[in-house]
Short mmCIF file of C-alpha atoms in Angstrom, two decimals:
data_model
loop_
_atom_site.label_atom_id
_atom_site.label_comp_id
_atom_site.label_asym_id
_atom_site.label_seq_id
_atom_site.Cartn_x
_atom_site.Cartn_y
_atom_site.Cartn_z
CA UNK A 42 0.00 0.00 0.00
CA UNK A 43 1.40 3.47 -0.86
CA UNK A 44 2.50 5.57 2.07
CA UNK A 45 0.36 8.55 2.99
CA UNK A 46 1.71 12.00 2.14
CA UNK A 47 2.24 12.75 5.86
CA UNK A 48 4.27 9.59 6.49
CA UNK A 49 6.33 10.17 3.32
CA UNK A 50 7.12 13.70 4.47
CA UNK A 51 8.11 12.45 7.92
CA UNK A 52 10.53 9.95 6.39
CA UNK A 53 12.00 12.62 4.10
CA UNK A 54 12.49 15.13 6.91
CA UNK A 55 13.95 12.43 9.16
CA UNK A 56 16.56 11.71 6.49
CA UNK A 57 17.39 15.41 6.06
CA UNK A 58 17.72 16.07 9.78
CA UNK A 59 19.67 12.85 10.35
CA UNK A 60 22.11 13.85 7.63
CA UNK A 61 22.90 16.95 9.67
CA UNK A 62 22.88 15.24 13.07
CA UNK A 63 26.66 15.33 13.13
CA UNK A 64 26.66 19.04 12.41
CA UNK A 65 26.32 20.56 8.95
CA UNK A 66 29.02 23.18 8.51
CA UNK A 67 27.71 26.47 7.23
CA UNK A 68 29.61 28.46 4.64
CA UNK A 69 30.71 30.79 7.40
CA UNK A 70 32.02 28.16 9.80
CA UNK A 71 35.60 28.59 10.97
CA UNK A 72 36.66 25.21 9.61
CA UNK A 73 35.21 25.90 6.17
CA UNK A 74 36.91 29.31 5.94
CA UNK A 75 40.25 28.00 7.08
CA UNK A 76 40.11 25.03 4.71
CA UNK A 77 39.33 27.25 1.72
CA UNK A 78 41.68 30.15 2.36
CA UNK A 79 44.67 27.94 3.13
CA UNK A 80 44.94 26.74 -0.47
CA UNK A 81 46.14 28.54 -3.57
CA UNK A 82 44.67 27.86 -7.00
CA UNK A 83 46.35 26.34 -10.04
CA UNK A 84 46.24 27.08 -13.76
CA UNK A 85 43.89 24.20 -14.62
CA UNK A 86 40.17 24.36 -13.86
CA UNK A 87 39.79 21.94 -10.95
CA UNK A 88 37.13 20.92 -8.49
CA UNK A 89 39.36 21.93 -5.59
CA UNK A 90 39.92 25.41 -7.04
CA UNK A 91 36.20 26.00 -7.51
CA UNK A 92 35.48 24.77 -4.01
CA UNK A 93 38.20 27.00 -2.58
CA UNK A 94 36.99 30.08 -4.41
CA UNK A 95 33.30 29.53 -3.66
CA UNK A 96 33.82 28.99 0.07
CA UNK A 97 35.65 32.33 0.12
CA UNK A 98 33.20 34.28 -2.04
CA UNK A 99 30.01 32.93 -0.43
CA UNK A 100 31.32 33.15 3.13
CA UNK A 101 29.18 34.75 5.85
CA UNK A 102 31.69 37.63 5.96
CA UNK A 103 30.34 38.81 2.57
CA UNK A 104 26.94 39.34 4.25
CA UNK A 105 24.94 38.12 1.28
CA UNK A 106 26.63 40.52 -1.22
CA UNK A 107 23.64 42.86 -1.74
CA UNK A 108 24.70 45.36 -4.41
CA UNK A 109 26.46 48.41 -3.00
CA UNK A 110 26.87 47.05 0.53
CA UNK A 111 30.22 46.65 2.34
CA UNK A 112 29.88 42.86 2.10
CA UNK A 113 29.47 43.03 -1.66
CA UNK A 114 32.48 45.32 -1.95
CA UNK A 115 34.53 42.77 0.01
CA UNK A 116 33.55 40.16 -2.55
CA UNK A 117 34.61 42.47 -5.38
CA UNK A 118 37.96 43.03 -3.70
CA UNK A 119 38.53 39.28 -3.71
CA UNK A 120 37.85 39.18 -7.46
CA UNK A 121 40.02 42.19 -8.28
CA UNK A 122 42.80 40.91 -6.04
CA UNK A 123 42.86 37.68 -8.02
CA UNK A 124 42.80 39.53 -11.34
CA UNK A 125 45.71 41.64 -10.19
CA UNK A 126 47.63 38.56 -9.03
CA UNK A 127 47.08 36.97 -12.44
CA UNK A 128 48.13 40.21 -14.19
CA UNK A 129 44.92 40.41 -16.17
CA UNK A 130 44.41 43.82 -17.78
CA UNK A 131 41.79 46.10 -16.15
CA UNK A 132 39.18 47.69 -18.40
CA UNK A 133 36.80 49.56 -16.15
CA UNK A 134 36.41 53.32 -15.74
CA UNK A 135 38.89 53.29 -12.87
CA UNK A 136 41.15 50.26 -12.93
CA UNK A 137 38.98 47.15 -12.74
CA UNK A 138 35.94 49.08 -11.49
CA UNK A 139 33.10 50.63 -13.46
CA UNK A 140 30.88 52.74 -11.20
CA UNK A 141 27.19 51.83 -11.53
CA UNK A 142 24.09 53.56 -10.11
CA UNK A 143 21.80 51.03 -8.43
CA UNK A 144 18.12 51.80 -8.92
CA UNK A 145 15.95 49.08 -7.41
CA UNK A 146 12.80 47.73 -9.02
CA UNK A 147 10.17 50.45 -9.09
CA UNK A 148 12.70 53.26 -8.70
CA UNK A 149 14.03 54.91 -5.55
CA UNK A 150 14.46 58.42 -4.25
CA UNK A 151 18.03 57.60 -3.23
CA UNK A 152 20.55 56.21 -5.74
CA UNK A 153 23.09 53.75 -4.39
CA UNK A 154 26.41 53.17 -6.13
CA UNK A 155 28.11 49.90 -6.81
CA UNK A 156 30.66 48.53 -9.27
CA UNK A 157 30.98 46.24 -12.22
CA UNK A 158 34.38 44.55 -12.42
CA UNK A 159 35.74 44.59 -15.97
CA UNK A 160 38.93 43.05 -17.36
CA UNK A 161 40.30 41.80 -20.68
CA UNK A 162 42.66 39.06 -21.79
CA UNK A 163 44.14 40.30 -25.05
CA UNK A 164 43.87 38.03 -28.07
CA UNK A 165 46.84 36.68 -30.00
CA UNK A 166 45.76 37.59 -33.55
CA UNK A 167 46.91 41.07 -34.68
CA UNK A 168 43.57 41.73 -36.37
CA UNK A 169 41.02 39.71 -34.39
CA UNK A 170 42.30 40.93 -31.03
CA UNK A 171 40.27 44.10 -31.62
CA UNK A 172 37.12 41.98 -31.27
CA UNK A 173 35.79 40.54 -28.00
CA UNK A 174 34.08 37.43 -26.73
CA UNK A 175 32.33 38.56 -23.56
CA UNK A 176 31.89 36.30 -20.53
CA UNK A 177 29.73 37.48 -17.66
CA UNK A 178 28.36 36.58 -14.25
CA UNK A 179 26.70 38.64 -11.53
CA UNK A 180 28.59 39.24 -8.31
CA UNK A 181 25.67 40.44 -6.17
CA UNK A 182 23.02 38.51 -4.25
CA UNK A 183 20.11 39.43 -1.96
CA UNK A 184 21.86 40.21 1.34
CA UNK A 185 20.64 39.55 4.88
CA UNK A 186 17.11 38.50 5.87
CA UNK A 187 15.01 40.75 8.09
CA UNK A 188 14.67 38.04 10.70
CA UNK A 189 16.90 35.21 11.82
CA UNK A 190 15.67 31.73 10.96
CA UNK A 191 16.68 28.18 11.88
CA UNK A 192 18.80 27.00 8.97
CA UNK A 193 18.16 23.26 9.04
CA UNK A 194 14.41 23.64 9.60
CA UNK A 195 14.18 26.04 6.66
CA UNK A 196 16.08 23.66 4.43
CA UNK A 197 14.04 20.65 5.52
CA UNK A 198 10.77 22.53 5.01
CA UNK A 199 11.78 23.89 1.58
CA UNK A 200 13.07 20.47 0.56
CA UNK A 201 9.77 18.85 1.46
CA UNK A 202 7.84 21.52 -0.47
CA UNK A 203 10.17 21.05 -3.46
CA UNK A 204 9.65 17.29 -3.41
CA UNK A 205 5.88 17.77 -3.16
CA UNK A 206 6.09 19.92 -6.30
CA UNK A 207 7.97 17.17 -8.09
CA UNK A 208 11.24 19.20 -8.13
CA UNK A 209 9.69 21.16 -10.99
CA UNK A 210 10.46 24.87 -11.51
CA UNK A 211 7.16 25.19 -13.37
CA UNK A 212 5.05 23.84 -10.48
CA UNK A 213 2.47 26.15 -8.96
CA UNK A 214 2.84 25.13 -5.31
CA UNK A 215 1.37 22.68 -2.82
CA UNK A 216 -2.05 22.37 -1.26
CA UNK A 217 -2.80 23.79 2.20
CA UNK A 218 -3.19 20.23 3.49
CA UNK A 219 0.26 19.25 2.20
CA UNK A 220 1.83 22.37 3.69
CA UNK A 221 0.19 21.60 7.04
CA UNK A 222 1.47 18.01 6.97
CA UNK A 223 5.00 19.24 6.31
CA UNK A 224 4.86 21.65 9.26
CA UNK A 225 3.54 18.98 11.61
CA UNK A 226 6.23 16.52 10.54
CA UNK A 227 8.94 19.15 10.91
CA UNK A 228 7.78 20.12 14.41
CA UNK A 229 8.14 16.50 15.51
CA UNK A 230 11.74 16.40 14.29
CA UNK A 231 13.15 19.69 15.55
CA UNK A 232 14.08 18.14 18.88
CA UNK A 233 16.69 15.92 17.19
CA UNK A 234 19.32 18.67 16.98
CA UNK A 235 20.08 22.09 18.36
CA UNK A 236 18.92 25.02 16.23
CA UNK A 237 21.43 26.71 13.92
CA UNK A 238 20.44 30.36 13.52
CA UNK A 239 21.02 31.97 10.14
CA UNK A 240 20.14 35.26 8.46
CA UNK A 241 22.64 35.44 5.58
CA UNK A 242 21.66 34.62 2.02
CA UNK A 243 25.10 33.43 0.94
CA UNK A 244 24.29 33.08 -2.75
CA UNK A 245 26.64 30.17 -3.38
CA UNK A 246 24.84 29.03 -6.53
CA UNK A 247 23.19 32.39 -7.29
CA UNK A 248 25.59 33.58 -8.57
CA UNK A 249 28.67 32.65 -6.62
CA UNK A 250 28.93 29.62 -8.90
CA UNK A 251 28.99 31.75 -12.07
CA UNK A 252 31.29 34.39 -10.59
CA UNK A 253 33.87 31.89 -9.38
CA UNK A 254 33.66 29.84 -12.59
CA UNK A 255 34.41 33.05 -14.49
CA UNK A 256 37.42 33.65 -12.25
CA UNK A 257 38.66 30.08 -12.84
CA UNK A 258 38.19 30.52 -16.60
CA UNK A 259 40.12 33.80 -16.41
CA UNK A 260 42.99 32.08 -14.62
CA UNK A 261 43.05 29.25 -17.17
CA UNK A 262 43.31 31.67 -20.11
CA UNK A 263 45.70 34.09 -18.38
CA UNK A 264 48.19 31.32 -17.62
CA UNK A 265 47.88 29.54 -20.98
CA UNK A 266 50.93 29.63 -23.24
CA UNK A 267 48.80 30.32 -26.33
CA UNK A 268 45.95 32.82 -26.08
CA UNK A 269 42.75 32.75 -28.18
CA UNK A 270 42.78 34.87 -31.33
CA UNK A 271 40.09 37.28 -30.17
CA UNK A 272 40.27 39.11 -26.87
CA UNK A 273 38.17 37.97 -23.93
CA UNK A 274 36.04 40.55 -22.13
CA UNK A 275 35.35 39.52 -18.53
CA UNK A 276 32.53 41.32 -16.69
CA UNK A 277 31.27 40.65 -13.17
CA UNK A 278 27.99 42.60 -13.24
CA UNK A 279 26.49 44.21 -10.17
CA UNK A 280 22.82 44.80 -9.46
CA UNK A 281 21.41 41.78 -11.31
CA UNK A 282 19.16 40.98 -8.36
CA UNK A 283 17.54 44.42 -8.33
CA UNK A 284 16.84 44.95 -12.02
CA UNK A 285 19.88 43.95 -14.13
CA UNK A 286 21.41 47.36 -13.32
CA UNK A 287 25.07 46.46 -13.93
CA UNK A 288 24.64 44.81 -17.32
CA UNK A 289 22.29 47.56 -18.50
CA UNK A 290 24.80 50.22 -17.45
CA UNK A 291 27.72 48.39 -19.03
CA UNK A 292 26.05 48.03 -22.41
CA UNK A 293 24.80 51.62 -22.33
CA UNK A 294 28.30 52.78 -21.32
CA UNK A 295 30.66 50.07 -22.63
CA UNK A 296 34.37 50.28 -21.87
CA UNK A 297 35.19 48.62 -25.20
CA UNK A 298 33.53 49.42 -28.56
CA UNK A 299 30.06 47.87 -28.39
CA UNK A 300 30.16 46.78 -32.03
CA UNK A 301 33.39 44.86 -31.34
CA UNK A 302 31.62 42.41 -28.98
CA UNK A 303 30.95 39.39 -31.22
CA UNK A 304 29.17 37.14 -28.69
CA UNK A 305 28.40 36.84 -24.98
CA UNK A 306 28.36 33.85 -22.61
CA UNK A 307 26.37 34.28 -19.38
CA UNK A 308 27.07 32.11 -16.32
CA UNK A 309 24.28 32.30 -13.73
CA UNK A 310 23.54 29.44 -11.29
CA UNK A 311 25.65 26.62 -12.75
CA UNK A 312 26.44 24.64 -9.59
CA UNK A 313 23.42 22.37 -9.11
CA UNK A 314 20.94 20.58 -11.41
CA UNK A 315 21.37 17.05 -10.07
CA UNK A 316 18.53 14.54 -10.00
CA UNK A 317 17.92 15.54 -6.37
CA UNK A 318 17.69 19.21 -7.37
CA UNK A 319 15.39 19.21 -10.38
CA UNK A 320 13.01 16.86 -12.17
CA UNK A 321 14.93 15.40 -15.10
CA UNK A 322 18.22 16.58 -13.66
CA UNK A 323 21.44 14.65 -13.42
CA UNK A 324 25.15 14.80 -14.04
CA UNK A 325 24.55 15.65 -17.71
CA UNK A 326 21.73 18.17 -17.23
CA UNK A 327 22.44 21.74 -18.39
CA UNK A 328 19.94 24.39 -19.45
CA UNK A 329 20.77 26.80 -22.27
CA UNK A 330 18.84 29.84 -23.48
CA UNK A 331 19.30 32.34 -26.24
CA UNK A 332 21.93 31.37 -28.82
CA UNK A 333 19.43 30.61 -31.57
CA UNK A 334 17.38 33.77 -30.93
CA UNK A 335 19.80 35.90 -32.97
CA UNK A 336 22.18 33.44 -34.62
CA UNK A 337 21.54 29.84 -35.62
CA UNK A 338 25.28 29.60 -36.29
CA UNK A 339 26.10 30.49 -32.67
CA UNK A 340 23.67 27.80 -31.52
CA UNK A 341 25.43 25.30 -33.79
CA UNK A 342 28.75 26.26 -32.22
CA UNK A 343 27.35 25.62 -28.73
CA UNK A 344 26.21 22.16 -29.80
CA UNK A 345 29.49 21.39 -31.58
CA UNK A 346 31.64 22.27 -28.57
CA UNK A 347 29.37 20.28 -26.28
CA UNK A 348 29.59 17.25 -28.58
CA UNK A 349 33.38 17.28 -28.22
CA UNK A 350 33.31 17.17 -24.40
CA UNK A 351 34.53 13.94 -22.78
CA UNK A 352 31.00 13.59 -21.36
CA UNK A 353 28.66 15.81 -23.39
CA UNK A 354 25.78 17.52 -21.59
CA UNK A 355 22.12 16.91 -22.38
CA UNK A 356 21.35 20.51 -23.29
CA UNK A 357 17.85 21.49 -22.19
CA UNK A 358 16.18 24.27 -24.20
CA UNK A 359 12.75 24.07 -22.53
CA UNK A 360 13.04 27.46 -20.78
CA UNK A 361 14.00 29.14 -24.06
CA UNK A 362 10.53 28.64 -25.53
CA UNK A 363 8.79 31.80 -26.69
CA UNK A 364 6.41 33.06 -24.03
CA UNK A 365 7.63 30.62 -21.36
CA UNK A 366 5.99 31.66 -18.05
CA UNK A 367 9.26 31.68 -16.10
CA UNK A 368 10.65 34.40 -18.43
CA UNK A 369 14.25 33.36 -17.70
CA UNK A 370 15.44 34.95 -20.95
CA UNK A 371 14.49 38.36 -19.52
CA UNK A 372 15.76 37.70 -15.99
CA UNK A 373 19.55 37.65 -16.28
CA UNK A 374 22.33 39.89 -17.56
CA UNK A 375 22.68 38.43 -21.07
CA UNK A 376 19.52 40.27 -22.12
CA UNK A 377 21.23 43.67 -22.21
CA UNK A 378 23.81 42.30 -24.64
CA UNK A 379 21.11 40.74 -26.81
CA UNK A 380 19.08 43.95 -26.99
CA UNK A 381 22.07 45.56 -28.73
CA UNK A 382 22.28 42.69 -31.22
CA UNK A 383 25.03 40.64 -29.55
CA UNK A 384 24.38 36.88 -29.84
CA UNK A 385 24.18 35.40 -26.34
CA UNK A 386 24.23 31.97 -24.71
CA UNK A 387 22.90 31.75 -21.16
CA UNK A 388 23.75 28.63 -19.16
CA UNK A 389 22.28 27.55 -15.83
CA UNK A 390 21.31 24.40 -13.98
CA UNK A 391 17.77 25.47 -13.08
CA UNK A 392 15.92 26.61 -9.98
CA UNK A 393 16.15 24.50 -6.79
CA UNK A 394 14.79 24.58 -3.25
CA UNK A 395 17.64 26.79 -1.98
CA UNK A 396 17.01 29.57 -4.52
CA UNK A 397 17.05 32.95 -2.71
CA UNK A 398 17.19 31.22 0.69
CA UNK A 399 19.69 31.30 3.55
CA UNK A 400 20.40 27.68 2.58
CA UNK A 401 22.09 28.56 -0.74
CA UNK A 402 25.50 27.65 0.68
CA UNK A 403 28.70 26.14 -0.77
CA UNK A 404 28.18 22.81 1.00
CA UNK A 405 25.23 22.01 -1.29
CA UNK A 406 27.02 22.58 -4.63
CA UNK A 407 27.56 19.56 -6.91
CA UNK A 408 31.29 20.20 -7.39
CA UNK A 409 32.19 17.47 -9.92
CA UNK A 410 29.41 18.60 -12.24
CA UNK A 411 30.15 22.29 -11.56
CA UNK A 412 33.73 21.65 -12.67
CA UNK A 413 32.60 20.00 -15.92
CA UNK A 414 30.26 22.89 -16.71
CA UNK A 415 33.09 25.38 -16.12
CA UNK A 416 35.45 23.45 -18.38
CA UNK A 417 32.81 23.30 -21.12
CA UNK A 418 32.26 27.07 -20.98
CA UNK A 419 36.03 27.63 -21.14
CA UNK A 420 36.11 25.50 -24.28
CA UNK A 421 33.15 27.36 -25.78
CA UNK A 422 34.81 30.73 -25.20
CA UNK A 423 38.01 29.52 -26.85
CA UNK A 424 36.10 28.10 -29.82
CA UNK A 425 34.16 31.31 -30.47
CA UNK A 426 37.30 33.41 -30.02
CA UNK A 427 39.20 31.37 -32.61
CA UNK A 428 36.57 31.35 -35.39
CA UNK A 429 37.60 33.23 -38.54
CA UNK A 430 34.28 35.13 -38.57
CA UNK A 431 31.88 36.33 -35.89
CA UNK A 432 28.59 34.37 -35.58
CA UNK A 433 26.23 35.37 -38.37
CA UNK A 434 23.04 37.16 -37.36
CA UNK A 435 20.09 35.55 -39.15
CA UNK A 436 17.20 36.52 -36.86
CA UNK A 437 15.43 39.87 -36.37
CA UNK A 438 17.29 42.31 -34.12
CA UNK A 439 15.44 43.56 -31.02
CA UNK A 440 14.70 47.20 -30.30
CA UNK A 441 17.47 48.35 -27.91
CA UNK A 442 14.96 50.67 -26.25
CA UNK A 443 12.07 48.21 -26.15
CA UNK A 444 10.93 45.89 -23.39
CA UNK A 445 12.25 42.36 -23.20
CA UNK A 446 9.94 39.74 -24.70
CA UNK A 447 10.58 36.05 -24.25
#
């Protein structure tokens, strides 16, 4: 006989709480910080490097990296310090920084200021080096919650809700009866371990994963003996979480000629997507949006590079459908490149139960898969940079001043 929903939830929450009964280290724990900061990185893109970088960047000391806050600026100093160590050329308005006004959704009487971080790795071809393949991620997240919560209870509750929805980003929610059953089951389990208070949205996957992958890719290219033919434009955008402010500002006020940007690759939430995270997920699951919206040739390049990977990804285009209700095409920084006619490819590993929660911490990242995704995007950037011609535009160009339409 099938188990009742309530008993199934109780078993699920028991497993989650039992898994943490020995103590689940948070991203800000002393041991995690010491383990990460004691290691230096190497030229190759490795799982250990990504783990090291992410535990630093998504540490509690960054205070959730809300755009323009001291915690966010600390995160930017880590990035710029690494760029300086690697001797990567700055290309902001002032060194690596481009000053950006932060106007939150709906406008604000007071303008905050933050920074994009911009750098270039110069290409090797005397002619093509004047063109750029842009790679971007967003460095900001959503900051600190207004009230302190109990970390493990929040994760157990959100996990149970996510399972009840079938681990489906398109699901509409759970019934009141299911929500009540989850709360009752959780109350019966809270006595199994001491509470762990938390108020920091660490943003390990969103978008610590993209930001640190971009830094690893930068190190790989900067230390390579042979550089790609075109130059690489590296941009860590600010303000993505409050209205795509940094990418909009950068493309309205580019620090390289806008027409010289031949393509853009956007890395946003690329550290999860396992079978436990999302329906249909797994080690080969990777979502892609956008390349075929302006250039069928660029889309063919994405597929060709993927096919040459040691373990190719099963590229999922479902969220790229016209009119898709999630509107992911309009929700990340690539859009502001596309509105100016730059072919884009946006990669992510889908929404999960820790999205915009205090539980989006480095301990929950799928590091082997995260490493493979990062290596694939390195290979894609190199492939595009070495093509004799830029990707051909064969779709209608959007209105740069119009509203985004998926």
